[in-house]
Amino acid sequence: MEPEEHQNLRKNKISPQERSRAIQIFSTSVIFSAIAVASSTALLAIPNLETLTIFFFIVGYQYGKSAGLMTVITSVTVFEFFASQFYGSGGLIPFLLKFPPFLLVMFMGVYFRSINETESEFPSVSQSSLNQTHSKILYQIPDQLHISQSEFSFYERFLLAQLGFALTIVFDIFTSLSLIVFVPTWEAVLASFITGLPFFILHQITNAVLFSTFPSIIDALNKVRPV
Amino acid sequence: MGYFQKYSKYIPLQAIIIAIFLIYIAGLSFSFIFFAETFFPPPDENHEKTYVTINLIIESTHPDYLFNHSYLTNVTINITLIEHLNNTIGIDNWEGRYYTPGGWFVTRIFNASENSNWSWRIYFHLPGTQTWTYAPVGASSIRLDNEYFIKFSFEEG
């Protein structure tokens, strides 16, 4: 029989709010990982067109670094499996080198949220709503999901497109640097930059376009509220 | 609220983005400069000094003829074709390559019988055949089977 003291400690260890938040983080990361991996896998036939980056940014912005970290680790690992089936595996080192730039994307989302001085990661959960968590519905989607006029201005959309372009540059540079593990000469790395340039540009432009749609996605997400 | 005040919060982010762009452009520029010789190879001065221009005047559409000019060692041969042969012969400055069929190619051979030296030999090919032949040493023109006639000259450039 567990001592009463231990039971209380265990009970008080995670408050209902923390428990709810943990469930939200876990479910959010699972949902967004599934969306990111599925959409990127559907687009595998087009080289360097992926949606992982924009979704990492969205999760970092909307749900914070905890959910973002789980989403990045899950998505990159699972997507590597699908991408390897299509294009072949690049090996362990290039795979590991994908994490720093993707984490940077996610933390940029967190940073972008912080400079916009808006609410924290998840909408606050009231005690009454916590009682309803047993109803198995954590989120409620409104009957009609209108994409309203975004509060982001043209400049902010343009800034987001630039940010998507720049973050993709960082990603491309990081992944190209992995070549130095196999061919340890700067000539090889520089050559990979030049020969990969068409793919880089395609990657950067598509991500810039995807990032410019970020305000619309956030507006849609904001309409989905906890019960 | 003014435009600057409204968007001043984005200044650090915009600065980071511009810095990444500049690093990217600088890196790409450096890469292109690093490989500039690959994209734009400089002229080989040593070859230019020993440049020999051979002007081939071909008066036949079926050049089953041959040309061999010995004593040209370590040079690049520039061949200017006056007349195209079935549009299969290019005008180029090259060595050791060939076009088929109906073309010609240049190769470097070791002429042990003449002067124990390397020489250049130009082969002509008759379209529709597998025959490659070359001209005798010192010839300035060739007539074969009283039908086809090739006249050639050469000069140092």
Tab-separated table of C-alpha atoms in Angstrom:
chain	number	residue	atom	x	y	z
A	1	MET	CA	0.000	0.000	0.000
A	2	GLU	CA	1.429	3.326	-0.993
A	3	PRO	CA	1.887	5.735	1.898
A	4	GLU	CA	-0.640	8.539	2.049
A	5	GLU	CA	2.130	11.075	1.867
A	6	HIS	CA	3.320	9.657	-1.418
A	7	GLN	CA	-0.190	9.577	-2.801
A	8	ASN	CA	-0.677	13.240	-2.043
A	9	LEU	CA	2.682	14.043	-3.528
A	10	ARG	CA	1.839	12.154	-6.642
A	11	LYS	CA	-1.582	13.760	-6.853
A	12	ASN	CA	-0.193	17.235	-6.397
A	13	LYS	CA	2.675	16.674	-8.704
A	14	ILE	CA	0.653	17.520	-11.793
A	15	SER	CA	-2.166	19.942	-11.387
A	16	PRO	CA	-5.265	19.605	-13.603
A	17	GLN	CA	-4.131	22.613	-15.584
A	18	GLU	CA	-0.709	21.115	-16.158
A	19	ARG	CA	-2.215	17.797	-17.067
A	20	SER	CA	-4.523	19.477	-19.543
A	21	ARG	CA	-1.679	21.450	-20.994
A	22	ALA	CA	0.460	18.344	-21.371
A	23	ILE	CA	-2.374	16.638	-23.223
A	24	GLN	CA	-2.795	19.660	-25.433
A	25	ILE	CA	0.918	19.785	-26.236
A	26	PHE	CA	1.017	16.091	-26.989
A	27	SER	CA	-2.110	16.100	-29.160
A	28	THR	CA	-1.045	19.267	-30.944
A	29	SER	CA	2.380	17.883	-31.789
A	30	VAL	CA	0.856	14.629	-33.019
A	31	ILE	CA	-1.716	16.424	-35.184
A	32	PHE	CA	0.765	18.851	-36.701
A	33	SER	CA	3.390	16.176	-37.232
A	34	ALA	CA	0.824	14.137	-39.125
A	35	ILE	CA	-0.211	17.135	-41.237
A	36	ALA	CA	3.375	18.164	-41.953
A	37	VAL	CA	4.591	14.674	-42.851
A	38	ALA	CA	1.525	13.757	-44.897
A	39	SER	CA	1.504	16.965	-46.925
A	40	SER	CA	5.267	16.863	-47.501
A	41	THR	CA	5.099	13.208	-48.525
A	42	ALA	CA	2.336	14.019	-50.990
A	43	LEU	CA	4.632	16.640	-52.506
A	44	LEU	CA	7.722	14.401	-52.596
A	45	ALA	CA	7.679	14.145	-56.371
A	46	ILE	CA	8.497	17.848	-56.591
A	47	PRO	CA	12.082	18.297	-55.395
A	48	ASN	CA	12.544	20.525	-52.380
A	49	LEU	CA	8.874	21.433	-52.067
A	50	GLU	CA	7.946	20.628	-48.493
A	51	THR	CA	5.612	21.954	-45.836
A	52	LEU	CA	7.599	20.923	-42.775
A	53	THR	CA	9.179	24.359	-42.422
A	54	ILE	CA	5.947	26.334	-42.416
A	55	PHE	CA	4.288	23.924	-39.999
A	56	PHE	CA	7.231	24.075	-37.577
A	57	PHE	CA	6.976	27.843	-37.677
A	58	ILE	CA	3.231	27.703	-37.082
A	59	VAL	CA	3.541	25.315	-34.144
A	60	GLY	CA	6.322	27.398	-32.615
A	61	TYR	CA	4.255	30.531	-33.045
A	62	GLN	CA	0.900	29.204	-31.946
A	63	TYR	CA	1.721	26.555	-29.369
A	64	GLY	CA	5.189	27.347	-28.089
A	65	LYS	CA	8.503	25.607	-27.873
A	66	SER	CA	7.355	22.481	-26.010
A	67	ALA	CA	4.881	21.450	-28.672
A	68	GLY	CA	7.286	22.732	-31.327
A	69	LEU	CA	10.147	20.582	-30.092
A	70	MET	CA	8.005	17.450	-30.124
A	71	THR	CA	6.656	18.294	-33.569
A	72	VAL	CA	10.108	18.884	-35.041
A	73	ILE	CA	11.597	15.669	-33.676
A	74	THR	CA	8.599	13.570	-34.667
A	75	SER	CA	8.089	15.062	-38.121
A	76	VAL	CA	11.716	15.073	-39.227
A	77	THR	CA	12.228	11.502	-38.089
A	78	VAL	CA	9.070	10.159	-39.704
A	79	PHE	CA	9.456	12.200	-42.874
A	80	GLU	CA	13.028	10.949	-43.274
A	81	PHE	CA	11.596	7.463	-43.603
A	82	PHE	CA	9.258	8.474	-46.436
A	83	ALA	CA	11.823	10.674	-48.165
A	84	SER	CA	14.381	7.858	-48.014
A	85	GLN	CA	11.936	5.558	-49.776
A	86	PHE	CA	11.631	8.073	-52.583
A	87	TYR	CA	15.064	9.635	-52.944
A	88	GLY	CA	17.274	7.267	-50.984
A	89	SER	CA	18.861	7.860	-47.640
A	90	GLY	CA	21.463	10.557	-47.288
A	91	GLY	CA	22.920	8.883	-44.241
A	92	LEU	CA	22.938	9.648	-40.558
A	93	ILE	CA	24.942	12.882	-40.595
A	94	PRO	CA	22.742	14.767	-43.106
A	95	PHE	CA	19.716	13.509	-41.200
A	96	LEU	CA	21.010	14.854	-37.905
A	97	LEU	CA	22.022	18.144	-39.512
A	98	LYS	CA	18.403	18.771	-40.435
A	99	PHE	CA	17.449	19.261	-36.799
A	100	PRO	CA	19.337	22.514	-36.014
A	101	PRO	CA	17.809	24.527	-38.900
A	102	PHE	CA	14.346	23.117	-38.279
A	103	LEU	CA	14.647	23.910	-34.579
A	104	LEU	CA	15.747	27.401	-35.579
A	105	VAL	CA	12.561	27.708	-37.661
A	106	MET	CA	10.460	26.635	-34.695
A	107	PHE	CA	12.215	29.019	-32.301
A	108	MET	CA	11.793	31.794	-34.870
A	109	GLY	CA	8.060	31.113	-34.602
A	110	VAL	CA	8.305	31.466	-30.820
A	111	TYR	CA	10.294	34.677	-31.259
A	112	PHE	CA	7.834	36.052	-33.803
A	113	ARG	CA	5.068	35.418	-31.303
A	114	SER	CA	6.961	37.180	-28.552
A	115	ILE	CA	7.561	40.348	-30.559
A	116	ASN	CA	3.903	40.474	-31.498
A	117	GLU	CA	3.074	40.571	-27.781
A	118	THR	CA	0.057	38.367	-27.992
A	119	GLU	CA	-1.368	35.662	-25.790
A	120	SER	CA	0.663	32.709	-24.640
A	121	GLU	CA	0.899	29.339	-26.289
A	122	PHE	CA	-2.474	27.792	-25.549
A	123	PRO	CA	-5.710	29.620	-24.825
A	124	SER	CA	-6.410	29.595	-21.114
A	125	VAL	CA	-8.409	26.663	-19.884
A	126	SER	CA	-10.996	27.400	-17.230
A	127	GLN	CA	-11.799	25.052	-14.371
A	128	SER	CA	-15.269	24.416	-15.788
A	129	SER	CA	-13.829	23.427	-19.112
A	130	LEU	CA	-11.392	21.134	-17.363
A	131	ASN	CA	-14.342	19.255	-15.939
A	132	GLN	CA	-15.494	18.700	-19.473
A	133	THR	CA	-12.240	17.221	-20.624
A	134	HIS	CA	-13.687	13.882	-19.686
A	135	SER	CA	-16.141	14.399	-22.492
A	136	LYS	CA	-13.229	13.498	-24.776
A	137	ILE	CA	-13.506	16.767	-26.674
A	138	LEU	CA	-10.620	19.066	-26.120
A	139	TYR	CA	-11.223	21.404	-29.010
A	140	GLN	CA	-14.312	22.642	-30.685
A	141	ILE	CA	-14.336	23.576	-34.310
A	142	PRO	CA	-16.918	26.220	-35.164
A	143	ASP	CA	-19.649	25.288	-37.578
A	144	GLN	CA	-18.494	27.789	-40.097
A	145	LEU	CA	-14.830	28.470	-40.408
A	146	HIS	CA	-14.507	31.876	-41.994
A	147	ILE	CA	-11.077	33.076	-42.907
A	148	SER	CA	-11.398	36.638	-41.785
A	149	GLN	CA	-9.308	39.555	-42.874
A	150	SER	CA	-5.957	39.053	-41.219
A	151	GLU	CA	-4.625	41.554	-38.752
A	152	PHE	CA	-1.232	41.162	-40.402
A	153	SER	CA	-0.387	43.988	-42.755
A	154	PHE	CA	1.187	43.674	-46.182
A	155	TYR	CA	4.587	44.503	-44.751
A	156	GLU	CA	4.236	41.752	-42.156
A	157	ARG	CA	3.287	39.239	-44.816
A	158	PHE	CA	6.255	40.372	-46.872
A	159	LEU	CA	8.467	40.080	-43.797
A	160	LEU	CA	7.204	36.539	-43.237
A	161	ALA	CA	7.979	35.654	-46.855
A	162	GLN	CA	11.492	37.020	-46.378
A	163	LEU	CA	11.779	35.057	-43.149
A	164	GLY	CA	10.734	31.858	-44.930
A	165	PHE	CA	13.305	32.548	-47.641
A	166	ALA	CA	16.070	33.249	-45.107
A	167	LEU	CA	15.294	30.264	-42.902
A	168	THR	CA	15.366	28.018	-45.957
A	169	ILE	CA	18.762	29.432	-46.859
A	170	VAL	CA	20.014	28.402	-43.422
A	171	PHE	CA	18.527	24.947	-43.895
A	172	ASP	CA	20.080	24.520	-47.342
A	173	ILE	CA	23.485	25.656	-46.127
A	174	PHE	CA	23.361	23.306	-43.156
A	175	THR	CA	22.370	20.288	-45.191
A	176	SER	CA	24.945	21.085	-47.900
A	177	LEU	CA	27.660	21.299	-45.268
A	178	SER	CA	27.000	17.670	-44.431
A	179	LEU	CA	28.900	16.810	-47.605
A	180	ILE	CA	32.107	17.748	-45.839
A	181	VAL	CA	31.759	14.576	-43.776
A	182	PHE	CA	32.019	12.442	-46.901
A	183	VAL	CA	34.259	14.642	-49.048
A	184	PRO	CA	36.322	16.725	-46.643
A	185	THR	CA	37.327	19.481	-49.042
A	186	TRP	CA	35.986	23.002	-49.351
A	187	GLU	CA	35.978	22.601	-53.113
A	188	ALA	CA	33.377	19.864	-52.790
A	189	VAL	CA	31.219	21.957	-50.478
A	190	LEU	CA	31.405	25.005	-52.743
A	191	ALA	CA	30.663	22.814	-55.741
A	192	SER	CA	27.622	21.416	-53.962
A	193	PHE	CA	26.410	24.974	-53.353
A	194	ILE	CA	26.633	25.803	-57.036
A	195	THR	CA	25.260	22.571	-58.405
A	196	GLY	CA	22.433	22.649	-55.873
A	197	LEU	CA	21.544	26.252	-56.626
A	198	PRO	CA	18.473	25.502	-58.791
A	199	PHE	CA	17.098	23.274	-56.043
A	200	PHE	CA	17.927	25.851	-53.373
A	201	ILE	CA	16.104	28.584	-55.253
A	202	LEU	CA	13.045	26.381	-55.779
A	203	HIS	CA	13.065	25.497	-52.082
A	204	GLN	CA	13.461	29.092	-50.974
A	205	ILE	CA	10.801	30.529	-53.262
A	206	THR	CA	8.209	27.893	-52.387
A	207	ASN	CA	8.847	28.369	-48.680
A	208	ALA	CA	8.614	32.149	-49.085
A	209	VAL	CA	5.201	31.703	-50.707
A	210	LEU	CA	4.112	29.302	-47.969
A	211	PHE	CA	5.269	31.695	-45.254
A	212	SER	CA	3.294	34.525	-46.848
A	213	THR	CA	0.140	32.454	-46.226
A	214	PHE	CA	1.014	32.172	-42.534
A	215	PRO	CA	-1.446	34.888	-41.342
A	216	SER	CA	-4.381	33.126	-43.004
A	217	ILE	CA	-3.457	29.826	-41.347
A	218	ILE	CA	-3.122	31.502	-37.958
A	219	ASP	CA	-6.530	33.151	-38.380
A	220	ALA	CA	-8.041	29.763	-39.091
A	221	LEU	CA	-6.291	28.198	-36.093
A	222	ASN	CA	-7.483	30.955	-33.799
A	223	LYS	CA	-11.048	30.005	-34.549
A	224	VAL	CA	-10.460	26.570	-33.082
A	225	ARG	CA	-10.871	27.041	-29.346
A	226	PRO	CA	-10.884	24.696	-26.371
A	227	VAL	CA	-14.303	23.746	-25.175
B	1	MET	CA	0.950	55.519	-34.357
B	2	GLY	CA	3.445	56.137	-37.092
B	3	TYR	CA	4.648	53.576	-39.551
B	4	PHE	CA	8.082	53.388	-37.977
B	5	GLN	CA	6.730	53.032	-34.445
B	6	LYS	CA	4.283	50.383	-35.556
B	7	TYR	CA	6.906	48.216	-37.173
B	8	SER	CA	9.957	49.072	-35.087
B	9	LYS	CA	9.540	45.776	-33.271
B	10	TYR	CA	10.507	43.980	-36.472
B	11	ILE	CA	13.816	45.802	-36.903
B	12	PRO	CA	15.963	43.056	-35.279
B	13	LEU	CA	14.201	40.363	-37.299
B	14	GLN	CA	14.544	42.340	-40.520
B	15	ALA	CA	18.231	42.910	-39.748
B	16	ILE	CA	18.786	39.178	-39.220
B	17	ILE	CA	17.054	38.397	-42.514
B	18	ILE	CA	19.130	40.954	-44.413
B	19	ALA	CA	22.296	39.565	-42.803
B	20	ILE	CA	21.379	36.038	-43.944
B	21	PHE	CA	20.706	37.332	-47.464
B	22	LEU	CA	24.051	39.102	-47.588
B	23	ILE	CA	25.908	36.022	-46.319
B	24	TYR	CA	24.084	33.899	-48.888
B	25	ILE	CA	24.894	36.234	-51.779
B	26	ALA	CA	28.497	36.550	-50.622
B	27	GLY	CA	28.847	32.770	-50.321
B	28	LEU	CA	27.399	32.156	-53.757
B	29	SER	CA	29.576	34.867	-55.281
B	30	PHE	CA	32.639	33.356	-53.654
B	31	SER	CA	31.651	29.919	-54.953
B	32	PHE	CA	31.254	31.240	-58.481
B	33	ILE	CA	34.555	33.120	-58.302
B	34	PHE	CA	36.224	30.034	-56.861
B	35	PHE	CA	35.027	28.021	-59.838
B	36	ALA	CA	35.356	30.848	-62.341
B	37	GLU	CA	37.983	28.955	-64.313
B	38	THR	CA	35.564	26.076	-64.646
B	39	PHE	CA	32.843	28.264	-66.062
B	40	PHE	CA	35.091	30.611	-68.039
B	41	PRO	CA	38.368	28.852	-68.767
B	42	PRO	CA	41.173	31.257	-69.578
B	43	PRO	CA	42.888	30.939	-72.968
B	44	ASP	CA	45.955	28.775	-72.949
B	45	GLU	CA	48.763	31.094	-73.904
B	46	ASN	CA	51.164	28.267	-74.641
B	47	HIS	CA	48.790	26.875	-77.183
B	48	GLU	CA	48.164	30.252	-78.743
B	49	LYS	CA	51.847	30.719	-79.393
B	50	THR	CA	52.051	27.533	-81.406
B	51	TYR	CA	48.700	27.936	-83.021
B	52	VAL	CA	48.423	26.505	-86.485
B	53	THR	CA	45.502	27.211	-88.702
B	54	ILE	CA	44.721	24.710	-91.360
B	55	ASN	CA	42.325	25.889	-93.969
B	56	LEU	CA	40.596	23.030	-95.603
B	57	ILE	CA	38.888	23.700	-98.870
B	58	ILE	CA	36.634	20.817	-99.635
B	59	GLU	CA	35.241	20.606	-103.085
B	60	SER	CA	33.286	17.481	-102.629
B	61	THR	CA	30.233	16.476	-100.704
B	62	HIS	CA	31.700	13.045	-100.062
B	63	PRO	CA	35.043	13.532	-98.415
B	64	ASP	CA	36.457	10.070	-98.360
B	65	TYR	CA	39.812	11.702	-98.198
B	66	LEU	CA	42.551	12.021	-95.806
B	67	PHE	CA	45.010	14.521	-94.731
B	68	ASN	CA	48.128	14.049	-92.764
B	69	HIS	CA	50.366	16.890	-91.887
B	70	SER	CA	53.373	15.707	-89.952
B	71	TYR	CA	55.836	17.727	-87.995
B	72	LEU	CA	53.069	19.457	-86.032
B	73	THR	CA	53.878	18.631	-82.476
B	74	ASN	CA	52.101	19.766	-79.378
B	75	VAL	CA	49.746	22.164	-81.102
B	76	THR	CA	46.076	22.713	-81.242
B	77	ILE	CA	44.722	22.464	-84.724
B	78	ASN	CA	42.070	24.891	-85.797
B	79	ILE	CA	40.188	23.704	-88.810
B	80	THR	CA	38.015	26.058	-90.777
B	81	LEU	CA	35.789	24.244	-93.117
B	82	ILE	CA	34.873	26.253	-96.140
B	83	GLU	CA	32.051	24.007	-97.093
B	84	HIS	CA	29.812	21.897	-94.948
B	85	LEU	CA	29.447	18.247	-95.701
B	86	ASN	CA	25.836	17.239	-95.343
B	87	ASN	CA	25.671	19.633	-92.400
B	88	THR	CA	27.391	17.060	-90.246
B	89	ILE	CA	30.728	18.770	-89.911
B	90	GLY	CA	31.070	21.469	-87.362
B	91	ILE	CA	33.498	24.310	-87.345
B	92	ASP	CA	35.386	23.981	-84.183
B	93	ASN	CA	38.687	24.266	-82.494
B	94	TRP	CA	39.402	20.956	-80.995
B	95	GLU	CA	41.522	17.901	-80.899
B	96	GLY	CA	40.844	14.248	-80.499
B	97	ARG	CA	37.107	14.553	-80.961
B	98	TYR	CA	35.075	13.418	-83.880
B	99	TYR	CA	31.669	13.682	-85.397
B	100	THR	CA	29.982	10.743	-87.055
B	101	PRO	CA	28.881	9.949	-89.613
B	102	GLY	CA	30.180	11.917	-92.503
B	103	GLY	CA	32.548	13.816	-90.312
B	104	TRP	CA	36.139	14.046	-89.517
B	105	PHE	CA	38.348	13.819	-86.487
B	106	VAL	CA	41.807	14.704	-85.469
B	107	THR	CA	44.092	12.467	-83.590
B	108	ARG	CA	47.675	12.574	-82.517
B	109	ILE	CA	49.847	9.696	-83.610
B	110	PHE	CA	53.419	8.680	-83.052
B	111	ASN	CA	55.062	8.642	-86.398
B	112	ALA	CA	57.992	6.269	-86.003
B	113	SER	CA	58.732	5.920	-89.681
B	114	GLU	CA	58.921	9.610	-90.515
B	115	ASN	CA	60.669	11.554	-87.807
B	116	SER	CA	60.019	9.607	-84.617
B	117	ASN	CA	57.789	12.354	-83.412
B	118	TRP	CA	54.198	13.043	-82.624
B	119	SER	CA	52.144	14.349	-85.478
B	120	TRP	CA	48.562	15.226	-86.177
B	121	ARG	CA	46.461	13.275	-88.552
B	122	ILE	CA	43.061	14.231	-89.821
B	123	TYR	CA	40.720	11.468	-90.822
B	124	PHE	CA	37.787	11.831	-93.140
B	125	HIS	CA	34.831	9.615	-93.191
B	126	LEU	CA	32.551	8.788	-96.067
B	127	PRO	CA	28.948	8.767	-94.964
B	128	GLY	CA	27.354	5.353	-95.037
B	129	THR	CA	30.620	3.481	-94.668
B	130	GLN	CA	32.830	2.349	-91.847
B	131	THR	CA	35.926	3.595	-93.629
B	132	TRP	CA	38.232	6.109	-92.110
B	133	THR	CA	41.189	7.148	-94.213
B	134	TYR	CA	43.891	9.750	-94.045
B	135	ALA	CA	45.970	11.719	-96.506
B	136	PRO	CA	49.549	10.957	-97.436
B	137	VAL	CA	52.271	13.077	-95.936
B	138	GLY	CA	52.931	16.374	-97.641
B	139	ALA	CA	49.931	16.297	-99.904
B	140	SER	CA	48.245	19.542	-100.705
B	141	SER	CA	45.270	18.095	-102.444
B	142	ILE	CA	43.725	14.724	-103.001
B	143	ARG	CA	41.727	13.182	-105.756
B	144	LEU	CA	40.242	9.817	-105.168
B	145	ASP	CA	38.665	7.608	-107.786
B	146	ASN	CA	38.640	10.588	-110.112
B	147	GLU	CA	35.471	11.606	-108.433
B	148	TYR	CA	36.055	13.371	-105.143
B	149	PHE	CA	38.504	16.156	-104.661
B	150	ILE	CA	39.773	17.761	-101.491
B	151	LYS	CA	42.156	20.670	-101.470
B	152	PHE	CA	43.742	21.884	-98.275
B	153	SER	CA	46.308	24.346	-97.147
B	154	PHE	CA	47.766	25.322	-93.852
B	155	GLU	CA	49.410	28.299	-92.379
B	156	GLU	CA	50.816	29.331	-89.092
B	157	GLY	CA	48.631	31.768	-87.273
